[in-house]
Coordinates of C-alpha atoms in Angstrom, one line a residue:
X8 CA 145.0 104.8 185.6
X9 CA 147.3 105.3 182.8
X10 CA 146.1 104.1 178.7
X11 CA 149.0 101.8 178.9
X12 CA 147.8 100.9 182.6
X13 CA 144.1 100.9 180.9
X14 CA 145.2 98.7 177.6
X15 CA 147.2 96.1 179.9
X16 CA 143.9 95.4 182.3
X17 CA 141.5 94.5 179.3
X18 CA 140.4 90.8 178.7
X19 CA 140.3 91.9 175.2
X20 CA 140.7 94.7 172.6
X21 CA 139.4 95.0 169.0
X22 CA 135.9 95.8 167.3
X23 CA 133.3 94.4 169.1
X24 CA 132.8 93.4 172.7
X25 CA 133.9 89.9 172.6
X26 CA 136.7 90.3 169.8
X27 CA 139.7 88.0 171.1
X28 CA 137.6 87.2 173.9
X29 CA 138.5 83.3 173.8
X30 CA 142.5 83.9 173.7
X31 CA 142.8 86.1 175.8
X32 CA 139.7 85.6 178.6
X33 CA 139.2 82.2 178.3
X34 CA 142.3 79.9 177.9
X35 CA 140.4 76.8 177.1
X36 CA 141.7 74.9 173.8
X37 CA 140.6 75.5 171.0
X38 CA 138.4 73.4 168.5
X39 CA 139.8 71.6 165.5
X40 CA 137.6 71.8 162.9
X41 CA 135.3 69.9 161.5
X42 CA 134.0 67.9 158.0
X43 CA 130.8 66.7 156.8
X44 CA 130.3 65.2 153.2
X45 CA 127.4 63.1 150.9
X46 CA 127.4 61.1 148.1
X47 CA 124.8 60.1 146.2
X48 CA 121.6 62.4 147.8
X49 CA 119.4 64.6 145.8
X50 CA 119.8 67.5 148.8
X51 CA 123.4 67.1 149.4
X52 CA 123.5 70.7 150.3
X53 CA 120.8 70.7 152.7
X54 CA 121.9 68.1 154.2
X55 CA 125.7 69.4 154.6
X56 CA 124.4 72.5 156.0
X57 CA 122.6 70.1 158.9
X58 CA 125.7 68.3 159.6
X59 CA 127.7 71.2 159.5
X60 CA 125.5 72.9 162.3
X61 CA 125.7 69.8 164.1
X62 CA 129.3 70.1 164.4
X63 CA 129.4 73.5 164.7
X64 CA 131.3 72.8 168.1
X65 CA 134.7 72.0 166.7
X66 CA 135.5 75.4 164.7
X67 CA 133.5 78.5 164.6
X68 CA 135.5 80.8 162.3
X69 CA 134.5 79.9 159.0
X70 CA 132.5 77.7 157.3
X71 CA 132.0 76.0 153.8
X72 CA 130.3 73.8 151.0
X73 CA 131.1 72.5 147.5
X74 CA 128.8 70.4 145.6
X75 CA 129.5 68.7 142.4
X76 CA 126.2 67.5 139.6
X77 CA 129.2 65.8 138.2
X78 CA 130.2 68.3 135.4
X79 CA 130.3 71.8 137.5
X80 CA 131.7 73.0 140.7
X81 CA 129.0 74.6 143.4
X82 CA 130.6 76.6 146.4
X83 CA 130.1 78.9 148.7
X84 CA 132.0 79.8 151.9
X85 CA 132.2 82.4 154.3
X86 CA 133.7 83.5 157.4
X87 CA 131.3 83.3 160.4
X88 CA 128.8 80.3 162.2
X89 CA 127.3 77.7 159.6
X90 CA 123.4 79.7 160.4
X91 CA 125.6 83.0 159.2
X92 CA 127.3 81.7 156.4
X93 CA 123.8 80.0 154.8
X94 CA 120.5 81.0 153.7
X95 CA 118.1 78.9 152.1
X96 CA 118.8 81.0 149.0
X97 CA 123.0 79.8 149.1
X98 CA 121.8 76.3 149.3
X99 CA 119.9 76.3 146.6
X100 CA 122.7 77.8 144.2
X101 CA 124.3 74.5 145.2
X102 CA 123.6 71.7 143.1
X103 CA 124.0 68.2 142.9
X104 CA 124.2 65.1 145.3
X105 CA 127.1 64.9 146.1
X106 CA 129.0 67.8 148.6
X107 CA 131.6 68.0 150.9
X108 CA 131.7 70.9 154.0
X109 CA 133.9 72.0 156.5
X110 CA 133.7 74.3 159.7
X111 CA 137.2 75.5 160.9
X112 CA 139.0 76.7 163.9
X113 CA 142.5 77.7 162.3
X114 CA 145.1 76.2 163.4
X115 CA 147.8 76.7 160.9
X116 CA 147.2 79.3 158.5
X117 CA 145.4 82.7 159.2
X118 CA 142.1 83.5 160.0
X119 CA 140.7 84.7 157.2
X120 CA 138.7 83.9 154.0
X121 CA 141.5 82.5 151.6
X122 CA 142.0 79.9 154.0
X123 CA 138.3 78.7 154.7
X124 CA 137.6 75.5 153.1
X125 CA 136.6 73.5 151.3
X126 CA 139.7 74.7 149.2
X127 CA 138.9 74.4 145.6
X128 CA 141.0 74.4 142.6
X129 CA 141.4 73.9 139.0
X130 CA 143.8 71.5 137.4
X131 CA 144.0 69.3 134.0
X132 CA 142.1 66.8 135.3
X133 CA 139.6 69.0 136.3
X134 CA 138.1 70.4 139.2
X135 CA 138.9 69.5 143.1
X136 CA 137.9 70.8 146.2
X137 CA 139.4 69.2 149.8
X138 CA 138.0 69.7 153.6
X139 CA 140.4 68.4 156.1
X140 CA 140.5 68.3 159.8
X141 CA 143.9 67.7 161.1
X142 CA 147.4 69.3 161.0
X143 CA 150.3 67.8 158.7
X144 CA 153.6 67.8 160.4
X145 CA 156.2 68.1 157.7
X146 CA 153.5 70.5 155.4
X147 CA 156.3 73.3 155.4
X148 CA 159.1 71.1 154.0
X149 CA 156.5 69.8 151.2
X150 CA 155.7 73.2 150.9
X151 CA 159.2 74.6 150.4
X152 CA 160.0 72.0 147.9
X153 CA 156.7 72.4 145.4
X154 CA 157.6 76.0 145.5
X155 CA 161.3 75.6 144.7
X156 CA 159.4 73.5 141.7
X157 CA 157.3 76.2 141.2
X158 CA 154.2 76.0 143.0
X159 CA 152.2 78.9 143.3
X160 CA 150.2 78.9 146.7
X161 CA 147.2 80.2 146.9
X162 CA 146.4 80.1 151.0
X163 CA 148.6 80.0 153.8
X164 CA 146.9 76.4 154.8
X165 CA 148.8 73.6 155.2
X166 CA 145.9 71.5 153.4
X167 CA 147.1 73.1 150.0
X168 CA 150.0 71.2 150.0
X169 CA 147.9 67.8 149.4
X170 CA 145.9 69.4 146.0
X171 CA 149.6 70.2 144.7
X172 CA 151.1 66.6 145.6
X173 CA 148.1 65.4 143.7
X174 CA 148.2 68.0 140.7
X175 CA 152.1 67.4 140.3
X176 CA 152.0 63.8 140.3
X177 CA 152.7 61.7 137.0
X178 CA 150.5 58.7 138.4
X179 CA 148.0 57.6 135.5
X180 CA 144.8 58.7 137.5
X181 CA 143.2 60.0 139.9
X182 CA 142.9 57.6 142.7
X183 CA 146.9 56.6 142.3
X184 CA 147.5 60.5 142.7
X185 CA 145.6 60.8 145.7
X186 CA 147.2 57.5 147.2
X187 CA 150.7 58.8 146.4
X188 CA 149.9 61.9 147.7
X189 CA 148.7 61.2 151.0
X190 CA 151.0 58.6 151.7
X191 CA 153.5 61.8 151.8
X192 CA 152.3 63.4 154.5
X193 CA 153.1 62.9 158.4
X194 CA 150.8 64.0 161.0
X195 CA 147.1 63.4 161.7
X196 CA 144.8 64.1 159.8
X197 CA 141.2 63.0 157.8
X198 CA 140.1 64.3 154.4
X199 CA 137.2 64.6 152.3
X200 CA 138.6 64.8 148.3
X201 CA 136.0 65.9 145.4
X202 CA 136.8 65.9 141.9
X203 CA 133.8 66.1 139.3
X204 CA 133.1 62.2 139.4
X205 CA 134.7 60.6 142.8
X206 CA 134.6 61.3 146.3
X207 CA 137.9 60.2 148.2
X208 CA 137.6 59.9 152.0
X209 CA 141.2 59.3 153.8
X210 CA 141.8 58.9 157.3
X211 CA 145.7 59.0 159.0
X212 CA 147.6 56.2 159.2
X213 CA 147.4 56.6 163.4
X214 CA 143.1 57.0 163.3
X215 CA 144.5 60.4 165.5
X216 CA 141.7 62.5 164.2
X217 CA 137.8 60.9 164.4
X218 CA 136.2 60.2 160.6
X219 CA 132.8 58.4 160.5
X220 CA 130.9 57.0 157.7
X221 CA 127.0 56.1 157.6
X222 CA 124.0 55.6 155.1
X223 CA 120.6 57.7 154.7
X224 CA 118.8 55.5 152.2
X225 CA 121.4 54.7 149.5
X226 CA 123.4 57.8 149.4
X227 CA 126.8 57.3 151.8
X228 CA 127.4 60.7 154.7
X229 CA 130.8 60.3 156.3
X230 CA 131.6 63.1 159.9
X231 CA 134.2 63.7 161.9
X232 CA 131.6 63.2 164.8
X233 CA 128.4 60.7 164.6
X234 CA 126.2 63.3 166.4
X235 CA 126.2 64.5 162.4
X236 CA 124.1 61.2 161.4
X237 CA 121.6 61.8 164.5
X238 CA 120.7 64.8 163.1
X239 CA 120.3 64.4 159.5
X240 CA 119.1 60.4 160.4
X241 CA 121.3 58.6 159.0
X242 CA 122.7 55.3 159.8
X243 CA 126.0 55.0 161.7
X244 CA 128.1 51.9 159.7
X245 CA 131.8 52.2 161.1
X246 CA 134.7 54.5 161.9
X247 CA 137.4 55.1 158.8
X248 CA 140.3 52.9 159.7
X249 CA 143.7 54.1 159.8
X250 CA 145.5 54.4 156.7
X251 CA 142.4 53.7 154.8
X252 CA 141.0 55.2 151.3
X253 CA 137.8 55.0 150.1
X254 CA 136.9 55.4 146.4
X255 CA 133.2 56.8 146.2
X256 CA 131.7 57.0 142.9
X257 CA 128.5 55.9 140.5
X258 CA 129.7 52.4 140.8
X259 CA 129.4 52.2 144.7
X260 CA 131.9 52.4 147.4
X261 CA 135.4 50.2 147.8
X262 CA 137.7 50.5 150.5
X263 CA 141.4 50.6 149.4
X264 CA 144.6 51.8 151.5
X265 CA 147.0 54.6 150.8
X266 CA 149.0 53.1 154.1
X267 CA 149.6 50.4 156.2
X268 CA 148.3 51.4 159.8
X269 CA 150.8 52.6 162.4
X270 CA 150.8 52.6 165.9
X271 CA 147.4 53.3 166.9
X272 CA 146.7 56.6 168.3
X273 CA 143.1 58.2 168.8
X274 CA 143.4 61.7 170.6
X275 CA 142.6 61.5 173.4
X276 CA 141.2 65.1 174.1
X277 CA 138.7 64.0 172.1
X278 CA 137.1 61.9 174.6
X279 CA 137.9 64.2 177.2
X280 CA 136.8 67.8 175.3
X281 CA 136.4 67.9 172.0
X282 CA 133.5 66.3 170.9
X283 CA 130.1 66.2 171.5
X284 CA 128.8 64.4 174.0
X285 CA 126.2 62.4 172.1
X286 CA 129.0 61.6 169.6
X287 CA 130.4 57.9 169.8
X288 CA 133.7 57.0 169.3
X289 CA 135.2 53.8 168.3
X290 CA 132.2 52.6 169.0
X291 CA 132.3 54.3 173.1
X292 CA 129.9 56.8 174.0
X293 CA 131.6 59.9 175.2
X294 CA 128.9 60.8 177.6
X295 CA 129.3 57.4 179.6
X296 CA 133.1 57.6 178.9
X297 CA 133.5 61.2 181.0
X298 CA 131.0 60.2 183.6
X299 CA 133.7 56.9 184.0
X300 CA 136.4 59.8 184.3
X301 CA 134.7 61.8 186.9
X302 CA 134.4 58.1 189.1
X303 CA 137.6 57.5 188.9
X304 CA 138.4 60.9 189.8
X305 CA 136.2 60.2 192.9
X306 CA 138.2 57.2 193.6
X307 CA 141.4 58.9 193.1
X308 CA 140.8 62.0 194.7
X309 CA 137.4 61.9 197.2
X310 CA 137.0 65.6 198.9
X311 CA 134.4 66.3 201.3
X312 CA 132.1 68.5 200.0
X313 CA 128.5 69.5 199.7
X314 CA 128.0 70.0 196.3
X315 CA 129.7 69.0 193.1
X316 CA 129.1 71.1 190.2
X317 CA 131.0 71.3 186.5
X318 CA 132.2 73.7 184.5
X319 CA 129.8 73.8 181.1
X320 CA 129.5 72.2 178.5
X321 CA 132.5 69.6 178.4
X322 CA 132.8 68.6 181.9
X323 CA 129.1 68.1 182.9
X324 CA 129.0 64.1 182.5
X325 CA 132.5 63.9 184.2
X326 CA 130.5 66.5 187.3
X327 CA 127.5 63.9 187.6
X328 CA 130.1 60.9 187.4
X329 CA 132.1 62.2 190.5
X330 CA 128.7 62.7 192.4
X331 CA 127.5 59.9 191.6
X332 CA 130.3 57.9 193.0
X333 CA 130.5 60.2 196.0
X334 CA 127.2 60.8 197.2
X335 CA 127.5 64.3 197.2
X336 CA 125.1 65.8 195.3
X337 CA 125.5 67.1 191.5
X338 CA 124.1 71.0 191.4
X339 CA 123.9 73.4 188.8
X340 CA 126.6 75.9 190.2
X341 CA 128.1 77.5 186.9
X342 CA 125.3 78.3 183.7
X343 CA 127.0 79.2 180.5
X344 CA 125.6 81.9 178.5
X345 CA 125.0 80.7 174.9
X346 CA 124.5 83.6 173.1
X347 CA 127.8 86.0 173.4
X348 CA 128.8 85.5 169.5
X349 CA 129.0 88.6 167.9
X350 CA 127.6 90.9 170.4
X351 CA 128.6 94.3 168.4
X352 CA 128.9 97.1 171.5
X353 CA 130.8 99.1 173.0
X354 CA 130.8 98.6 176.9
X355 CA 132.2 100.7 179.7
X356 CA 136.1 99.6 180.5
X357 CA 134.3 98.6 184.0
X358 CA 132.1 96.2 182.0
X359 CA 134.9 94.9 179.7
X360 CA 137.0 94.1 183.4
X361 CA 133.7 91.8 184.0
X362 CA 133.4 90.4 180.8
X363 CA 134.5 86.7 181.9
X364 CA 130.8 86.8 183.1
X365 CA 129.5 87.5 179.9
X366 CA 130.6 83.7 179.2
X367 CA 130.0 82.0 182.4
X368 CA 128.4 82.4 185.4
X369 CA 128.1 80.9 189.4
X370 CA 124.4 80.5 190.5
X371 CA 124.3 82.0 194.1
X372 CA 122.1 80.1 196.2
X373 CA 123.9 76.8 195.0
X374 CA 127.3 77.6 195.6
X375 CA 126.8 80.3 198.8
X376 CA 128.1 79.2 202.2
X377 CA 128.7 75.7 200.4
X378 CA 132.1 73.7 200.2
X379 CA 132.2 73.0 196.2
X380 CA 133.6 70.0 194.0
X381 CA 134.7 72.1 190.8
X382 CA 134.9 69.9 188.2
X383 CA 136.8 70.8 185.0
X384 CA 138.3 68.7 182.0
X385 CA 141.6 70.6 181.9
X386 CA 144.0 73.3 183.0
X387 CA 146.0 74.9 180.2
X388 CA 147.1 78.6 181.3
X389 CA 145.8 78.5 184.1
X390 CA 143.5 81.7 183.5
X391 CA 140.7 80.6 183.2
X392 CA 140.7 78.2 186.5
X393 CA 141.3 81.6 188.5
X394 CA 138.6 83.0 187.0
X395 CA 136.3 80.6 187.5
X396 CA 137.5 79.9 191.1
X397 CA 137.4 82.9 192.2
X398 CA 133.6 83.6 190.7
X399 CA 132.4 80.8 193.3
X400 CA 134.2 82.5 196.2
X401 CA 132.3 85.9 194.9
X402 CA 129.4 84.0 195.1
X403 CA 129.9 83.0 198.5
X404 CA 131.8 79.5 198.2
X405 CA 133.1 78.8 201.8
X406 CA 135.8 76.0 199.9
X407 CA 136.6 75.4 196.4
X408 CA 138.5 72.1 195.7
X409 CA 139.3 71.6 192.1
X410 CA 139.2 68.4 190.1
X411 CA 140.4 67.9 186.4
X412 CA 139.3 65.0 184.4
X413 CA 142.8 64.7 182.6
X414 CA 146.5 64.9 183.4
X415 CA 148.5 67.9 183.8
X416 CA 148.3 68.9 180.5
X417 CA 152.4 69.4 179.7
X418 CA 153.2 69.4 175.6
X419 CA 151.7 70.9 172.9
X420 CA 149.9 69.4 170.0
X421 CA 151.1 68.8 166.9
X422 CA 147.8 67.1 165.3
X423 CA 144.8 69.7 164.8
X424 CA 144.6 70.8 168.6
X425 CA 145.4 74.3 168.6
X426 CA 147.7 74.7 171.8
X427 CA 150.0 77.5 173.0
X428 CA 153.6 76.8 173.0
X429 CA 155.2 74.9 175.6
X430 CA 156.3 77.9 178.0
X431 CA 152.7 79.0 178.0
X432 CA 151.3 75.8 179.5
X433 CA 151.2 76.2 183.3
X434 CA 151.6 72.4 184.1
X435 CA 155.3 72.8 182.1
X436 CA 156.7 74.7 184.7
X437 CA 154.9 74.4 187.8
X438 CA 154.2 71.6 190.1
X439 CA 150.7 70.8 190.9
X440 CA 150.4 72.8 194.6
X441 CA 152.5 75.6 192.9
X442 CA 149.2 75.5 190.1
X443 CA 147.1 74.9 193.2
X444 CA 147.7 77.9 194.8
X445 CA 148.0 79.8 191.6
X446 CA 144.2 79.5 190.7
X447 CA 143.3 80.2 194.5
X448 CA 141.9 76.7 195.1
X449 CA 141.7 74.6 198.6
X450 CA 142.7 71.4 196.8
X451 CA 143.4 70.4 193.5
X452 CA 144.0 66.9 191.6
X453 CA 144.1 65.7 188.1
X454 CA 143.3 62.6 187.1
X455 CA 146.3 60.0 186.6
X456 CA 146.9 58.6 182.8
X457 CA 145.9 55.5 184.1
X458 CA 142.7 56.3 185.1
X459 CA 142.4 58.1 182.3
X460 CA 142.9 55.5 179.9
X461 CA 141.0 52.9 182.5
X462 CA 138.0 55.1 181.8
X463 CA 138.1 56.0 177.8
X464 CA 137.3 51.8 178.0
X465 CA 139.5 50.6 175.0
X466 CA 141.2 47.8 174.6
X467 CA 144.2 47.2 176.6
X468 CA 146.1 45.1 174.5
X469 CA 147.4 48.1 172.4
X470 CA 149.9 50.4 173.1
X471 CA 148.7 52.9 175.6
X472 CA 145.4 51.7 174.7
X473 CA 145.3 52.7 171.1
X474 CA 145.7 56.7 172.2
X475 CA 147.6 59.8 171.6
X476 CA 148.4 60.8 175.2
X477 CA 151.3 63.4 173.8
X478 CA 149.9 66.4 175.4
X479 CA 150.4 64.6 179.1
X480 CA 153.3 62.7 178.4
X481 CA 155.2 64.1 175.0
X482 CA 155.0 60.4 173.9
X483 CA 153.4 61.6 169.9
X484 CA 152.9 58.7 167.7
X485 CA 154.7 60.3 164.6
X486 CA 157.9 62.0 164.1
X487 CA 157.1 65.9 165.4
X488 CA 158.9 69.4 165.0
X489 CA 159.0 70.4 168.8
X490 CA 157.4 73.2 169.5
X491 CA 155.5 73.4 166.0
X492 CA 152.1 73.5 165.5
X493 CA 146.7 72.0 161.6
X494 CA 143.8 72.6 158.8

């Protein structure tokens, strides 16, 4: 075979074994990012660093801290896994009680150091430093006009935009700049906000992106996820509403507005994907809400089979749901190997054609000679469906019928959900047999938007139940540049 021939075949190239592994190998989507902050704790730090490792799930490129005694600035931040980035040694250098962090899966903006939040500045009133998770849809036109004001940028994140709307503004303090400032910005999006004194926590005015807030004794923690308050032990209160500010200083908490609420819109790959399954959501468990999914995919689309299995982590609850509701029985039939971060070596080019193995793998005596239920939460590329597909049928799989918790997934996202353009996405341009017969399955069916919605479990009286369903149905709660693209 030929270099070029040799260069085309690779799941990846670069420095290490599993360098570009996840865009090219595995087209899943990728995480948002995360944010984590305390107020009022004596080990704000410590206990960032928890929540930070707790959801460590939603970006795994960087991650970040800045506490505030409430004269000096404290940060650190590094590119890497929360466990990489800290040492008990870092935490320490990080005083105060009161911190906000952030783990990040870029979106907009490089991957690289500059852009790793929390973003902190210096400006006359002070000092700030932001986390966000989110993507702001008309950042570039903000952008372009604070520079044609003179705005220097230091990062290539969209998030900058916000500390310059709030620098620039001739508001009389603080809180009226922030409130002018966000109620700029179009897209979805929740931010954490530290100057020396106050701690502002904003969520969008469509709720698209999660932000939680909780107690541990009298300090206040606020998430994107609640599985952050399990670990650390605090005290889940209630989710951010849309639109809302809160105003966290030495005189308490209040809850203002920088925005009347719009049409409501949680994400709804978040119930589907992106967080953690011991996370709630609105107040639904995400666990019980994908095992609902994988029922009503059951109903929707029964197969005869003899085992069901799911493909790890995401769509394990949605896996026991189906076989639950089927009677056939729920089997281990694909382990995920947790440990192929930054495996630094150097493997043979027969290894590196194998590599999708290094990340997943089909347990033999489950799957061999057996008709199989694959259960998965979504089909983006398509890539990584044939993959997976075809790893059963290695293992001996007589059938493999394919079943996807979520409608063809059609648009891209325009909110924090890093997705390739539309041209890229396999359910744009294809119809479902032509996607069928394209991963090498024996059947395949996604889940309708109605069953979908029917399982999340919120309200119906709200426009498609209170979600963002853009992805499936380009039906995006905000104004959107098509085919644009987040923290």
């Amino acid at each position: 075979m030929s270099h070029e021939g040799l260069n085309r075949s690779r799941h990846w190239d670069g420095d290490y074994y599993n360098e570009g592994m996840d865009a090219a190998s595995f087209d899943k989507l990728k995480e948002e990012c995360g944010v984590f902050g305390v107020f009022g704790h004596p080990e704000a730090a410590a206990l960032s660093f928890f929540g930070l490792h707790a959801l460590q799930h939603r970006g795994e490129e960087s991650a970040g801290i800045c506490t505030t005694d409430g004269d000096e600035f404290y940060y650190h931040r590094d590119m890497g896994l929360v466990k990489e980035v800290f040492d008990n040694d870092r935490l320490n250098s990080l005083k105060g009680s009161t911190a906000i962090g952030h783990v990040r899966y870029s979106t907009s903006g490089d991957s690289k150091l500059q852009n790793a939040q929390p973003l902190v500045f210096k400006y006359r009133g002070g000092d700030m430093a932001i986390a966000t998770n989110g993507n702001l849809v008309n950042a570039a036109d903000i952008r372009n006009e604070l520079e044609e004001q003179g705005s220097i940028f230091q990062t290539t994140s969209d998030t900058e935009v916000v500390i310059h709307l709030i620098a620039r503004s001739q508001q009389e303090n603080v809180v009226e700049a922030v409130k002018e400032a966000l109620g700029r910005l179009v897209g979805g999006f929740a931010f954490l906000i530290l100057v020396n004194d106050q701690l502002f926590v904003a969520q969008d005015p469509s709720g698209l992106r999660p932000l939680v807030i909780g107690k541990l004794g009298d300090a206040y923690v606020f998430a994107s996820e609640t599985c952050a308050f399990e670990t650390i032990g605090a005290t889940y209160l209630r989710d951010i509403a849309p639109g809302e500010l809160l105003i966290v200083d030495k005189e308490g908490m209040r809850e203002d507005r920088f925005a009347p609420m719009q049409r409501r819109a949680i994400c709804a790959m978040e119930f589907i994907y992106f967080s953690r399954p011991d996370s709630d959501l609105d107040s639904i468990n995400l666990h019980s809400a994908r095992k609902r999914m994988g029922q009503r995919l059951a109903m929707e689309a029964f197969v005869d089979a003899d085992v069901v299995t799911g493909v790890p982590d995401s769509s394990i609850s949605a896996a026991i749901g189906y076989a639950e509701q089927t009677g056939i029985p729920y089997e281990l039939g694909l382990i995920k190997n947790r440990y192929t971060g930054r495996t630094f070596i150097q493997p043979s080019q027969e290894l590196r054609e194998r590599g999708v193995k290094m990340k997943l793998s089909a347990v033999r005596k489950v799957v061999e000679g057996k008709r199989v239920v694959m259960i998965d939460d979504s089909i983006v590329r398509g890539t990584t469906s044939l993959r997976i597909v075809n790893m059963l049928r290695e293992a001996g799989a007589k059938e493999v019928h394919v079943r996807i918790t979520s409608p063809p997934y059609m648009n891209p996202c325009f909110y924090g959900i890093d997705t390739p353009s539309r041209k890229d996405l396999i359910a744009s341009s294809h119809s479902v047999e032509e996607i069928r017969e394209k991963i090498h399955a024996d059947s395949l069916h996604f889940l309708s938007k109605e069953g979908l919605l029917e399982a999340i479990g919120r309200p119906a009286g709200e426009y498609n139940r209170g979600m963002c369903t853009g992805c499936f149905d380009a039906d995006y709660p905000t104004k959107v540049n098509d085919e644009g693209g987040s923290c």
